[in-house]
Amino acid sequence: MKNRLLAIAPSVLAVALAMLLGFVVVALTKGVSEAAGAFASMFAGAFGEPSRVDELGVFAFLRPWGESATKATLLTLTGLSVAVAFRVGLFNIGAQGQLVVGALVAALAGAHLALPAGLHAVVALGLAAVAGGAWASLAAWLKVRRGVHEVISTIMLNWVALRLVEGWLVPGPARAQVEGNNSINGTDQVLPGAELPNLFGESSRLNAGFLLAVGVALALLFFLQRSVRGFEWKVAGLNPHAAKAAGVPLERTVVQAMAVAGACAGLAGAVLVLGTEHRYPGTISAPWGFDGIAMALLGQGHPLGVLASAVWFGALRAGGTRLQLAGIHKSFPELIQGVALVLVAARAAWERLLARAVRRA
Amino acid sequence: MLEFFHTLLFSTLEAAPPLVFAAVGASLCERAGVVNVGVEGMMRAGAFAAAAAALVMPTPLGVVVGALAGASLAAVHGLLCIRLRSDQVVSGMALNLVMLALGTFLLEAVFHSSSGSTPITQLSRLSLGSIDAVPLLGALFNHSALTYLAVLAPLLAHWALKHTRWGLRVRAVGEQPQAVAAVGIPVGTLRFSAVLLSGALAGVGGAVLSTATLDHFEHHMPSGLGFMAVAAMVFGRWTPLGAAGAATFFALADSLRIGLASSAPSLAQLVPGGVQLALPYALTLLVLAVQGQRGGAPAALGQSFDLERR
């Protein structure tokens, strides 16, 4: 138990310190009481407002939590994408591109296939996962066959996907066909039968995508910790030479892991489209795929760690919109997230300090 | 036709400098064995700092502040990668994410705007009066001094890497850091110097956007140019001249796309704009796929140096 606590300590400390730094920055620019007020409203927007229970009833909690979980869903899926690739020692910077590809496929499948409700959503999700996986497999193929480092290939694939989808397909061939109306950006609306159902009806945007994300996290947890294949991946990531000597097919491992990573990111795109946007919008403005890198590292590559950091930062982001009232841009939680990531990157220093403290205790 | 090429040359010389500075900087950093995927963030730091500084000082000094801002971010990268031996890709991406959010935060906090900063005096342009109108030759003028510096920078970087003691050592720490350490040269300090220089160049690249291309910082700057600079560096086989050449080629392709869209729309429609925009990245991938292996990357690239390890 003590070991587990020690293992998550660097991440928790990094997040706490990043929050503190964020507070200090706001306090320096706006004053201490304003900073306290801004943080209070951010937490209220993230976790609910006990003081307004009389007025709003259960919605005082439902609405903020719903919004938090909606954001956490995407962060979880892209975080898992990066984390899975990490397991075999690959750095998947391409989650953003895989997400974009998945989102487009989900939007097209959701709008243009004729299938019974429910099944339609499942098929659209499945196709998006396959598309994301296929896109990521390009990077795996380049690595295995041509020795191209996956960091470079996934960066390039991100931009190829983004330019092709948002620069050509969405404003061009895939654009919504509405008679006499050219003002609509993005693709056709997905059919109602392909939409992911809302969990709390009209009161929140939270949809079944959240359950899917949690399900994927648990499935990956089981796969990585309990299955033979999962063990092979772990060995391949920790020591490729030992893995090869033990008969683990390294190349197959790389391709499979990258495909699963791409599928997770593709699912994130599908959930974004089928759950909240209901079409591929003109642009996907948020860098969910890059945020996934932060989630994977803060969660230390563990599916539950990814889930935990995604829920925390999803909540802060949901609360971030409230900061606008205090004259702070709503991307402030992303700044906290970035600083936390820098601090986690400096883990070596943390671990040295912690080890010293533990030895003394 | 002549007019078309005149415009093409002129707009290429306008579009290339940010990419050239950043790509040359990235090549120096990676030659020393330190991966730099944080170029995007360093450019953003430079663009913001230059635009903000130019409000209270002459714009050329603002550009220097932009360089310092890029170098400061690079100093964090160096601290993480060299001193603390963090993963270099993680560090770079972390700095990108920080700068993405910090730029927006500062824009709101300092300029109370979510779109752009207060306009500044743009860098003055070198004009030779009537020569500016001469076809083709005139396209070489009426640019800011940074355009001409962008021609010099890769040459200087090439010379420094190939013909100075510092350059020889930087190349050596990128290939065989253990050997460098064995003869008593401090590996970390050398790498740090290359990382700082790279950050300063990326900062200048960003400053071009906010002081020469436009007269203010826009919230989305540099909108992916940093990653394109990384692509150019890879395309240019991790050398300053190659990186600058690839960067110029990408800028030329982009200018051609814009030029064709206005002068020959029917021709431009043959290949959709989005496909053209994807070409630099797709080409880089293709070249890597054909070359195979590491495509000329330094041998010790991405490995943190530990004196006690072999």
XYZ file of C-alpha atoms in Angstrom:
671
model
C 0.000 0.000 0.000
C 2.781 2.340 1.010
C 4.514 1.586 -2.265
C 1.374 2.378 -4.255
C 0.939 5.687 -2.468
C 4.574 6.464 -3.121
C 4.106 5.585 -6.772
C 1.294 8.067 -7.341
C 2.858 10.724 -5.120
C 4.827 12.485 -7.882
C 1.696 12.935 -10.012
C -0.465 14.116 -7.128
C 2.241 16.494 -5.926
C 2.790 17.800 -9.446
C -0.901 18.556 -9.893
C -1.143 20.145 -6.442
C 1.921 22.295 -7.042
C 0.666 23.298 -10.489
C -2.651 24.371 -8.957
C -0.780 26.367 -6.330
C 1.374 28.044 -8.976
C -1.741 28.853 -10.965
C -3.269 30.417 -7.874
C -0.164 32.513 -7.255
C -0.145 33.752 -10.859
C -3.774 34.855 -10.642
C -3.218 36.349 -7.187
C -0.254 38.359 -8.490
C -2.188 39.727 -11.468
C -5.618 40.184 -9.870
C -5.214 40.124 -6.093
C -5.596 37.359 -3.539
C -9.312 37.650 -2.848
C -10.157 37.718 -6.562
C -7.990 34.655 -7.085
C -9.758 32.857 -4.259
C -13.108 33.822 -5.752
C -12.043 32.657 -9.211
C -10.847 29.296 -7.907
C -14.038 28.885 -5.864
C -16.184 29.499 -8.939
C -14.006 27.111 -10.955
C -14.569 24.363 -8.387
C -18.281 25.195 -8.274
C -18.464 24.830 -12.045
C -16.569 21.574 -11.796
C -18.054 19.804 -8.798
C -21.357 21.520 -8.034
C -22.685 24.226 -5.811
C -23.918 23.076 -2.403
C -25.145 26.616 -1.672
C -27.632 26.495 -4.549
C -29.200 23.131 -3.738
C -32.391 24.813 -2.446
C -32.787 26.703 -5.667
C -31.695 24.097 -8.229
C -32.196 20.832 -6.368
C -30.163 17.920 -7.628
C -29.199 19.921 -10.741
C -26.813 21.963 -8.618
C -24.580 18.901 -8.812
C -25.855 17.103 -11.863
C -25.097 19.801 -14.385
C -21.484 20.528 -13.326
C -20.705 16.833 -12.933
C -22.289 16.075 -16.282
C -20.142 18.675 -18.003
C -17.040 17.510 -16.144
C -17.633 13.899 -17.117
C -18.286 14.865 -20.744
C -14.835 16.438 -20.943
C -13.279 13.639 -18.908
C -14.592 11.125 -21.469
C -12.484 12.545 -24.303
C -9.443 13.019 -22.077
C -9.720 9.417 -20.876
C -9.874 7.948 -24.358
C -7.000 9.991 -25.800
C -5.035 9.444 -22.580
C -5.514 5.687 -22.912
C -4.390 5.946 -26.524
C -1.063 7.446 -25.480
C -0.758 5.163 -22.452
C -1.257 1.955 -24.459
C 1.491 2.941 -26.875
C 3.742 3.810 -23.924
C 3.294 0.280 -22.647
C 5.279 -1.107 -25.571
C 7.725 1.793 -25.471
C 6.168 3.857 -28.256
C 5.365 7.548 -28.020
C 2.040 8.161 -29.734
C 1.966 11.898 -30.440
C -0.569 11.162 -33.146
C -3.699 10.814 -31.005
C -4.948 14.129 -32.388
C -4.792 12.913 -35.983
C -6.315 9.546 -35.093
C -9.107 11.395 -33.283
C -9.772 13.597 -36.310
C -9.950 10.576 -38.618
C -12.236 8.722 -36.194
C -14.498 11.733 -35.797
C -14.921 12.113 -39.550
C -15.687 8.427 -40.077
C -18.185 8.498 -37.204
C -19.859 11.596 -38.656
C -20.170 10.059 -42.122
C -21.310 6.664 -40.838
C -23.748 8.324 -38.459
C -25.298 10.462 -41.159
C -25.303 8.191 -44.181
C -25.805 4.586 -43.046
C -29.344 3.259 -42.639
C -29.373 1.024 -39.579
C -31.689 0.414 -36.614
C -31.250 2.883 -33.758
C -28.679 1.777 -31.255
C -26.978 -0.636 -33.632
C -26.259 2.406 -35.790
C -24.333 4.058 -32.962
C -22.414 0.872 -32.261
C -21.452 0.470 -35.921
C -20.395 4.122 -36.169
C -18.253 3.751 -33.037
C -16.741 0.559 -34.411
C -15.905 2.072 -37.769
C -14.317 5.099 -36.098
C -12.180 2.830 -33.930
C -11.072 0.867 -36.989
C -10.278 4.085 -38.890
C -8.284 5.529 -35.994
C -6.471 2.228 -35.612
C -5.674 2.053 -39.312
C -4.340 5.620 -39.309
C -2.080 4.821 -36.360
C -0.973 1.584 -38.005
C 0.645 3.660 -40.744
C 3.087 4.929 -38.124
C 3.620 1.388 -36.850
C 4.271 0.144 -40.369
C 6.760 2.954 -41.012
C 8.555 2.048 -37.804
C 8.648 -1.693 -38.296
C 9.366 -1.792 -42.021
C 11.279 1.417 -42.623
C 12.748 2.268 -39.229
C 11.069 5.686 -39.075
C 10.798 6.954 -35.514
C 7.158 7.018 -34.416
C 7.440 10.481 -32.862
C 8.195 12.001 -36.245
C 5.751 9.898 -38.236
C 2.863 10.561 -35.840
C 3.547 14.315 -35.863
C 3.438 14.244 -39.662
C 0.330 12.038 -39.720
C -1.418 14.491 -37.366
C -1.022 17.284 -39.853
C -1.805 15.184 -42.877
C -5.060 14.082 -41.200
C -5.935 17.579 -40.041
C -5.285 19.209 -43.420
C -7.052 16.508 -45.410
C -10.092 16.404 -43.132
C -10.525 20.019 -42.102
C -8.916 21.629 -45.149
C -10.496 19.464 -47.823
C -13.127 16.861 -46.904
C -15.233 18.734 -44.348
C -15.471 22.014 -46.280
C -15.546 20.099 -49.585
C -16.942 16.686 -50.546
C -18.235 15.834 -47.059
C -19.898 19.174 -46.424
C -23.503 19.238 -45.280
C -25.958 19.244 -48.179
C -28.698 21.666 -47.232
C -30.833 23.159 -49.981
C -30.144 26.851 -50.455
C -28.101 27.156 -47.296
C -24.358 27.560 -47.577
C -23.905 28.973 -44.107
C -23.502 25.604 -42.408
C -19.972 24.529 -41.622
C -19.252 20.891 -41.077
C -20.831 17.662 -42.199
C -24.454 16.504 -42.179
C -26.131 15.934 -38.815
C -25.878 12.329 -37.684
C -29.223 10.488 -37.579
C -30.920 10.300 -34.170
C -30.419 6.539 -34.106
C -26.646 7.003 -34.231
C -26.484 9.524 -31.401
C -25.144 8.353 -28.068
C -28.035 8.634 -25.587
C -27.811 11.280 -22.890
C -27.548 9.780 -19.430
C -29.490 12.500 -17.643
C -31.929 13.509 -20.364
C -32.018 17.196 -21.175
C -30.339 18.354 -17.990
C -26.795 17.584 -19.103
C -24.778 16.813 -22.219
C -23.346 13.738 -20.475
C -23.866 10.732 -22.711
C -23.169 7.038 -22.914
C -19.673 7.886 -24.161
C -18.577 8.269 -20.546
C -19.591 4.683 -19.771
C -17.750 3.592 -22.901
C -14.572 5.403 -21.781
C -14.723 3.825 -18.326
C -15.395 0.454 -19.946
C -12.403 0.807 -22.262
C -10.203 1.798 -19.314
C -11.281 -1.273 -17.322
C -10.891 -3.566 -20.331
C -7.383 -2.253 -20.958
C -6.566 -2.602 -17.282
C -7.563 -6.256 -17.391
C -5.780 -6.832 -20.699
C -2.528 -5.151 -19.681
C -2.321 -6.540 -16.154
C -3.872 -9.972 -16.482
C -3.474 -11.355 -19.993
C -0.495 -13.096 -21.563
C -0.517 -10.709 -24.504
C -0.582 -7.772 -22.110
C 2.453 -9.172 -20.345
C 4.232 -9.551 -23.672
C 3.559 -5.880 -24.413
C 4.953 -4.877 -21.046
C 8.130 -6.893 -21.566
C 8.528 -5.531 -25.081
C 8.291 -2.013 -23.681
C 10.610 -2.529 -20.736
C 13.298 -4.509 -22.514
C 12.938 -5.294 -26.216
C 16.061 -7.473 -26.233
C 14.837 -9.660 -23.396
C 11.409 -9.835 -25.016
C 12.892 -10.949 -28.311
C 15.039 -13.549 -26.599
C 11.934 -14.863 -24.855
C 10.150 -15.228 -28.175
C 7.886 -12.182 -28.100
C 7.205 -11.112 -31.682
C 8.333 -7.504 -31.374
C 7.107 -6.240 -34.720
C 3.647 -7.696 -34.243
C 3.535 -6.194 -30.768
C 4.352 -2.725 -32.113
C 1.670 -2.915 -34.808
C -0.987 -4.274 -32.462
C -0.316 -1.763 -29.715
C -0.336 1.126 -32.148
C -3.604 -0.109 -33.672
C -5.228 -0.303 -30.233
C -3.864 3.166 -29.405
C -5.326 4.546 -32.633
C -8.633 2.815 -31.945
C -8.882 4.538 -28.546
C -8.235 7.943 -30.114
C -10.656 7.134 -32.937
C -13.296 6.317 -30.327
C -12.649 9.681 -28.695
C -13.425 11.355 -32.016
C -16.563 9.234 -32.417
C -17.780 10.099 -28.920
C -17.198 13.775 -29.620
C -19.270 13.561 -32.818
C -21.986 11.085 -31.807
C -22.260 12.275 -28.220
C -22.133 16.068 -28.194
C -21.499 17.665 -31.599
C -23.812 15.392 -33.633
C -21.785 16.167 -36.782
C -18.188 16.928 -37.675
C -18.022 20.655 -36.896
C -16.063 23.046 -39.122
C -13.011 22.450 -36.947
C -12.284 20.513 -33.789
C -10.842 23.433 -31.897
C -9.497 21.670 -28.821
C -6.264 19.674 -28.938
C -7.760 16.636 -27.173
C -5.129 14.344 -28.624
C -2.257 16.405 -27.231
C -4.040 16.616 -23.881
C -3.999 12.832 -23.974
C -0.216 12.957 -23.621
C -0.655 14.874 -20.380
C -3.278 12.419 -19.145
C -1.107 9.404 -19.928
C 1.933 10.843 -18.166
C 0.072 12.208 -15.158
C -1.671 8.839 -14.917
C 1.734 7.152 -15.213
C 0.534 4.983 -18.065
C -1.889 3.077 -15.808
C -5.476 2.905 -17.141
C -6.952 3.874 -13.780
C -4.372 6.632 -13.397
C -5.376 7.975 -16.791
C -9.033 7.816 -15.778
C -8.312 9.643 -12.521
C -6.353 12.467 -14.102
C -8.914 12.751 -16.910
C -11.743 13.121 -14.381
C -9.781 15.725 -12.424
C -8.807 17.825 -15.423
C -12.167 17.271 -17.118
C -13.738 18.761 -14.011
C -11.343 21.727 -13.920
C -12.078 22.415 -17.577
C -15.807 22.290 -16.998
C -15.242 24.789 -14.200
C -12.900 26.822 -16.368
C -15.782 28.380 -18.280
C -16.788 30.111 -15.036
C -13.393 31.849 -14.903
C -14.378 33.975 -17.873
C -16.520 36.028 -15.494
C -13.417 36.829 -13.442
C -11.581 38.003 -16.570
C -9.472 34.854 -16.809
C -9.475 32.933 -20.062
C -11.285 29.624 -19.889
C -8.139 27.817 -21.002
C -6.629 28.465 -17.560
C -7.119 24.826 -16.425
C -5.117 23.789 -19.484
C -2.286 25.976 -18.223
C -2.433 24.172 -14.879
C -2.434 20.872 -16.759
C 0.606 21.903 -18.804
C 2.555 23.023 -15.757
C 1.669 19.769 -14.000
C 3.005 17.890 -17.001
C 6.280 19.837 -16.895
C 6.579 18.988 -13.209
C 5.916 15.321 -13.928
C 8.524 15.425 -16.677
C 10.915 16.550 -13.940
C 10.073 13.387 -12.041
C 13.698 12.502 -11.522
C 14.064 15.479 -9.227
C 10.842 14.634 -7.395
C 11.770 11.060 -6.844
C 15.140 12.004 -5.452
C 13.518 14.424 -3.016
C 10.820 11.922 -2.034
C 13.264 9.087 -1.539
C 15.346 11.303 0.702
C 12.275 12.291 2.712
C 11.180 8.667 3.087
C 14.628 7.578 4.171
C 14.601 10.245 6.833
C 11.107 9.301 8.053
C 3.442 35.307 -66.303
C 6.408 37.390 -65.169
C 4.131 39.107 -62.696
C 3.067 35.724 -61.339
C 6.653 34.702 -60.653
C 7.377 38.118 -59.180
C 4.534 37.671 -56.692
C 5.556 34.079 -56.022
C 9.141 35.067 -55.238
C 8.006 37.957 -53.081
C 5.531 35.941 -51.029
C 7.974 33.057 -50.611
C 10.527 35.478 -49.176
C 7.804 36.686 -46.817
C 6.587 33.233 -45.767
C 9.918 31.425 -45.413
C 11.748 33.307 -42.601
C 9.688 32.041 -39.611
C 10.124 28.474 -40.818
C 13.792 28.915 -41.703
C 14.770 30.359 -38.311
C 12.844 27.673 -36.439
C 14.052 24.797 -38.602
C 17.711 25.876 -38.444
C 17.378 26.221 -34.677
C 15.825 22.781 -34.399
C 18.653 21.287 -36.447
C 21.276 22.752 -34.072
C 19.459 21.348 -31.048
C 19.030 17.895 -32.515
C 22.589 17.810 -33.875
C 23.645 18.107 -30.244
C 21.508 15.062 -29.481
C 18.535 16.784 -27.863
C 15.128 16.207 -29.461
C 13.212 19.436 -29.900
C 9.502 18.974 -30.540
C 8.896 22.103 -28.463
C 9.620 24.425 -31.395
C 5.930 25.302 -31.661
C 5.861 26.518 -28.057
C 9.160 28.406 -28.395
C 7.855 30.187 -31.504
C 4.672 31.083 -29.648
C 6.714 32.494 -26.770
C 8.782 34.561 -29.205
C 5.753 35.839 -31.092
C 3.973 36.946 -27.931
C 6.993 38.441 -26.188
C 8.083 40.386 -29.278
C 4.627 41.864 -29.839
C 4.263 42.760 -26.161
C 7.763 44.228 -25.873
C 7.419 46.279 -29.050
C 4.687 48.290 -27.337
C 7.208 49.861 -24.976
C 10.411 49.751 -27.019
C 11.505 49.969 -30.669
C 10.282 46.944 -32.619
C 13.799 45.596 -33.429
C 14.472 45.414 -29.691
C 11.141 43.636 -29.378
C 12.460 40.957 -31.708
C 15.458 40.534 -29.386
C 13.025 40.100 -26.492
C 11.252 37.476 -28.593
C 14.547 35.644 -29.017
C 15.139 35.805 -25.268
C 11.647 34.444 -24.614
C 12.290 31.513 -26.922
C 15.635 30.933 -25.226
C 14.010 31.039 -21.774
C 11.595 28.316 -22.749
C 14.526 26.396 -24.220
C 16.328 26.821 -20.902
C 13.482 24.942 -19.210
C 13.765 22.284 -21.919
C 17.505 22.054 -21.300
C 17.038 21.889 -17.542
C 14.515 19.056 -17.911
C 16.354 17.094 -20.590
C 19.970 17.642 -19.682
C 20.064 18.227 -15.921
C 17.088 16.104 -14.858
C 17.385 13.616 -17.722
C 13.658 13.711 -18.430
C 12.258 12.249 -21.606
C 13.037 14.810 -24.301
C 9.843 14.316 -26.261
C 7.732 14.613 -23.115
C 9.511 17.822 -22.162
C 9.010 19.349 -25.601
C 5.339 18.452 -25.802
C 4.786 19.662 -22.225
C 6.274 23.047 -23.112
C 4.040 23.214 -26.187
C 0.966 22.611 -24.057
C 2.095 25.177 -21.486
C 2.728 27.840 -24.111
C -0.531 27.110 -25.913
C -2.451 27.865 -22.719
C -0.082 30.534 -21.375
C -0.252 32.549 -24.596
C -4.039 32.657 -24.414
C -3.961 33.406 -20.683
C -1.500 36.287 -21.085
C -3.400 37.667 -24.074
C -6.476 37.896 -21.873
C -4.576 39.126 -18.800
C -2.411 41.749 -20.544
C -4.475 42.828 -23.559
C -7.971 41.882 -22.323
C -8.590 40.224 -25.657
C -9.105 36.661 -26.775
C -8.209 37.331 -30.414
C -5.096 39.506 -30.693
C -2.745 41.991 -29.041
C -2.616 45.761 -29.517
C -1.053 46.706 -32.893
C 2.588 47.817 -32.859
C 4.835 49.562 -35.348
C 5.764 46.887 -37.853
C 9.425 46.320 -38.664
C 10.453 48.715 -41.411
C 11.029 47.300 -44.867
C 14.115 47.724 -46.992
C 12.949 49.667 -50.005
C 15.093 50.783 -52.934
C 12.467 53.064 -54.396
C 11.981 52.524 -58.095
C 13.873 49.184 -58.159
C 11.015 47.669 -56.138
C 8.885 47.779 -59.262
C 11.392 45.979 -61.505
C 10.007 42.517 -62.260
C 11.656 39.686 -60.285
C 14.613 41.787 -59.081
C 12.233 44.058 -57.196
C 10.727 41.068 -55.417
C 14.024 40.727 -53.565
C 13.388 44.045 -51.823
C 10.744 45.587 -49.650
C 11.157 42.874 -47.018
C 12.005 43.374 -43.366
C 15.596 42.889 -42.215
C 14.562 39.522 -40.767
C 14.091 38.103 -44.263
C 17.733 38.863 -45.077
C 18.837 37.543 -41.709
C 16.956 34.342 -42.529
C 19.216 33.957 -45.554
C 22.303 34.469 -43.387
C 21.235 32.320 -40.435
C 21.491 28.895 -42.105
C 24.862 29.820 -43.655
C 26.168 30.947 -40.284
C 24.817 27.850 -38.575
C 26.380 25.632 -41.230
C 29.715 27.366 -40.867
C 29.547 27.215 -37.079
C 28.779 23.493 -37.106
C 31.370 22.582 -39.716
C 34.221 24.972 -39.125
C 34.358 25.987 -35.489
C 35.536 24.096 -32.458
C 32.127 24.550 -30.860
C 30.457 23.051 -33.933
C 32.715 20.019 -34.032
C 32.013 19.397 -30.366
C 28.259 19.889 -30.771
C 28.191 17.344 -33.580
C 30.274 15.000 -31.467
C 27.948 15.131 -28.447
C 25.101 14.273 -30.787
C 26.871 11.187 -32.026
C 29.194 9.943 -29.293
C 28.696 11.818 -26.013
C 30.739 9.244 -24.098
C 33.742 9.921 -26.301
C 33.374 13.674 -25.794
C 33.141 13.223 -22.043
C 36.187 10.953 -22.127
C 38.386 13.768 -23.389
C 37.136 16.023 -20.623
C 34.649 18.256 -22.439
C 31.453 18.926 -20.469
C 28.653 17.277 -22.472
C 25.819 18.979 -20.609
C 27.159 22.513 -21.098
C 27.679 21.951 -24.818
C 24.217 20.535 -25.276
C 22.769 23.389 -23.249
C 24.386 25.962 -25.532
C 22.828 24.320 -28.596
C 19.417 24.085 -26.913
C 19.493 27.779 -25.923
C 20.538 28.835 -29.408
C 17.772 26.730 -30.881
C 15.221 28.377 -28.586
C 16.466 31.858 -29.493
C 16.159 31.076 -33.205
C 12.661 29.652 -32.751
C 11.822 32.794 -30.756
C 13.006 34.983 -33.643
C 10.967 32.820 -36.000
C 7.896 33.503 -33.891
C 8.767 37.199 -33.665
C 8.768 37.420 -37.471
C 5.085 36.485 -37.398
C 4.057 39.166 -34.922
C 6.388 42.004 -35.938
C 6.969 41.614 -39.693
C 4.245 39.424 -41.202
C 1.573 41.077 -39.035
C 1.703 43.937 -36.543
C 0.316 42.059 -33.547
C 0.160 38.681 -31.803
C -2.779 36.541 -32.921
C -4.251 34.016 -30.523
C -3.495 31.014 -32.740
C 0.128 31.874 -33.572
C 2.176 30.076 -34.817
C -0.651 27.683 -35.795
C 1.473 24.631 -36.494
C 4.472 26.332 -38.126
C 6.651 24.944 -35.330
C 5.721 21.422 -36.286
C 6.274 22.254 -39.938
C 9.754 23.464 -38.952
C 10.386 20.082 -37.348
C 9.212 18.460 -40.579
C 11.598 20.686 -42.536
C 14.482 19.727 -40.266
C 13.776 16.018 -40.751
C 13.320 16.560 -44.488
C 16.655 18.389 -44.516
C 18.384 15.447 -42.833
C 19.117 17.284 -39.574
C 21.472 19.821 -41.181
C 21.056 23.633 -41.096
C 21.320 24.029 -44.852
C 19.019 21.114 -45.534
C 16.518 22.353 -42.958
C 16.565 25.866 -44.418
C 16.200 24.485 -47.934
C 13.230 22.332 -46.958
C 11.672 25.242 -45.062
C 12.007 27.460 -48.114
C 10.577 24.718 -50.297
C 7.550 24.389 -47.989
C 7.087 28.163 -48.025
C 7.360 28.184 -51.806
C 4.764 25.430 -52.093
C 2.430 27.378 -49.842
C 2.927 30.608 -51.794
C 2.318 28.701 -55.006
C -0.931 27.350 -53.576
C -2.142 30.836 -52.644
C -0.881 32.320 -55.919
C -2.595 29.698 -58.052
C -5.837 30.026 -56.123
C -6.070 33.695 -57.131
C -4.461 33.740 -60.584
C -5.480 30.347 -61.997
C -8.462 29.077 -59.995
C -9.260 26.341 -62.507
C -5.732 24.961 -62.217
C -5.807 25.216 -58.431
C -9.079 23.297 -58.295
C -7.402 20.226 -59.769
C -5.819 19.623 -56.392
C -7.971 20.746 -53.445
C -6.404 23.257 -51.065
C -6.496 20.878 -48.104
C -4.545 18.278 -50.057
C -1.927 20.885 -50.953
C -1.721 21.909 -47.308
C -1.084 18.296 -46.346
C 1.698 17.893 -48.917
C 4.711 19.088 -46.874
C 3.958 16.552 -44.158
C 3.068 13.767 -46.579
C 6.256 14.421 -48.559
C 8.371 14.321 -45.407
C 6.797 10.971 -44.523
C 7.385 9.691 -48.027
C 11.038 10.725 -48.023
C 11.530 9.049 -44.642
C 9.776 5.913 -45.850
C 11.965 5.748 -48.933
C 15.222 6.562 -47.129
C 14.398 4.185 -44.333
C 16.353 3.817 -41.114
C 16.938 7.026 -39.243
C 17.232 9.289 -42.241
C 20.426 10.992 -41.127
C 19.510 11.595 -37.497
C 22.403 11.930 -35.028
C 23.247 8.616 -33.364
C 22.716 9.760 -29.781
C 19.546 11.724 -30.544
C 17.015 11.485 -27.730
C 19.308 9.729 -25.284
C 20.033 11.570 -22.098
C 23.665 11.487 -21.183
C 24.736 9.709 -18.057
C 28.456 9.699 -17.368
C 28.186 6.503 -15.362
C 26.512 4.552 -18.127
C 28.008 3.175 -21.289
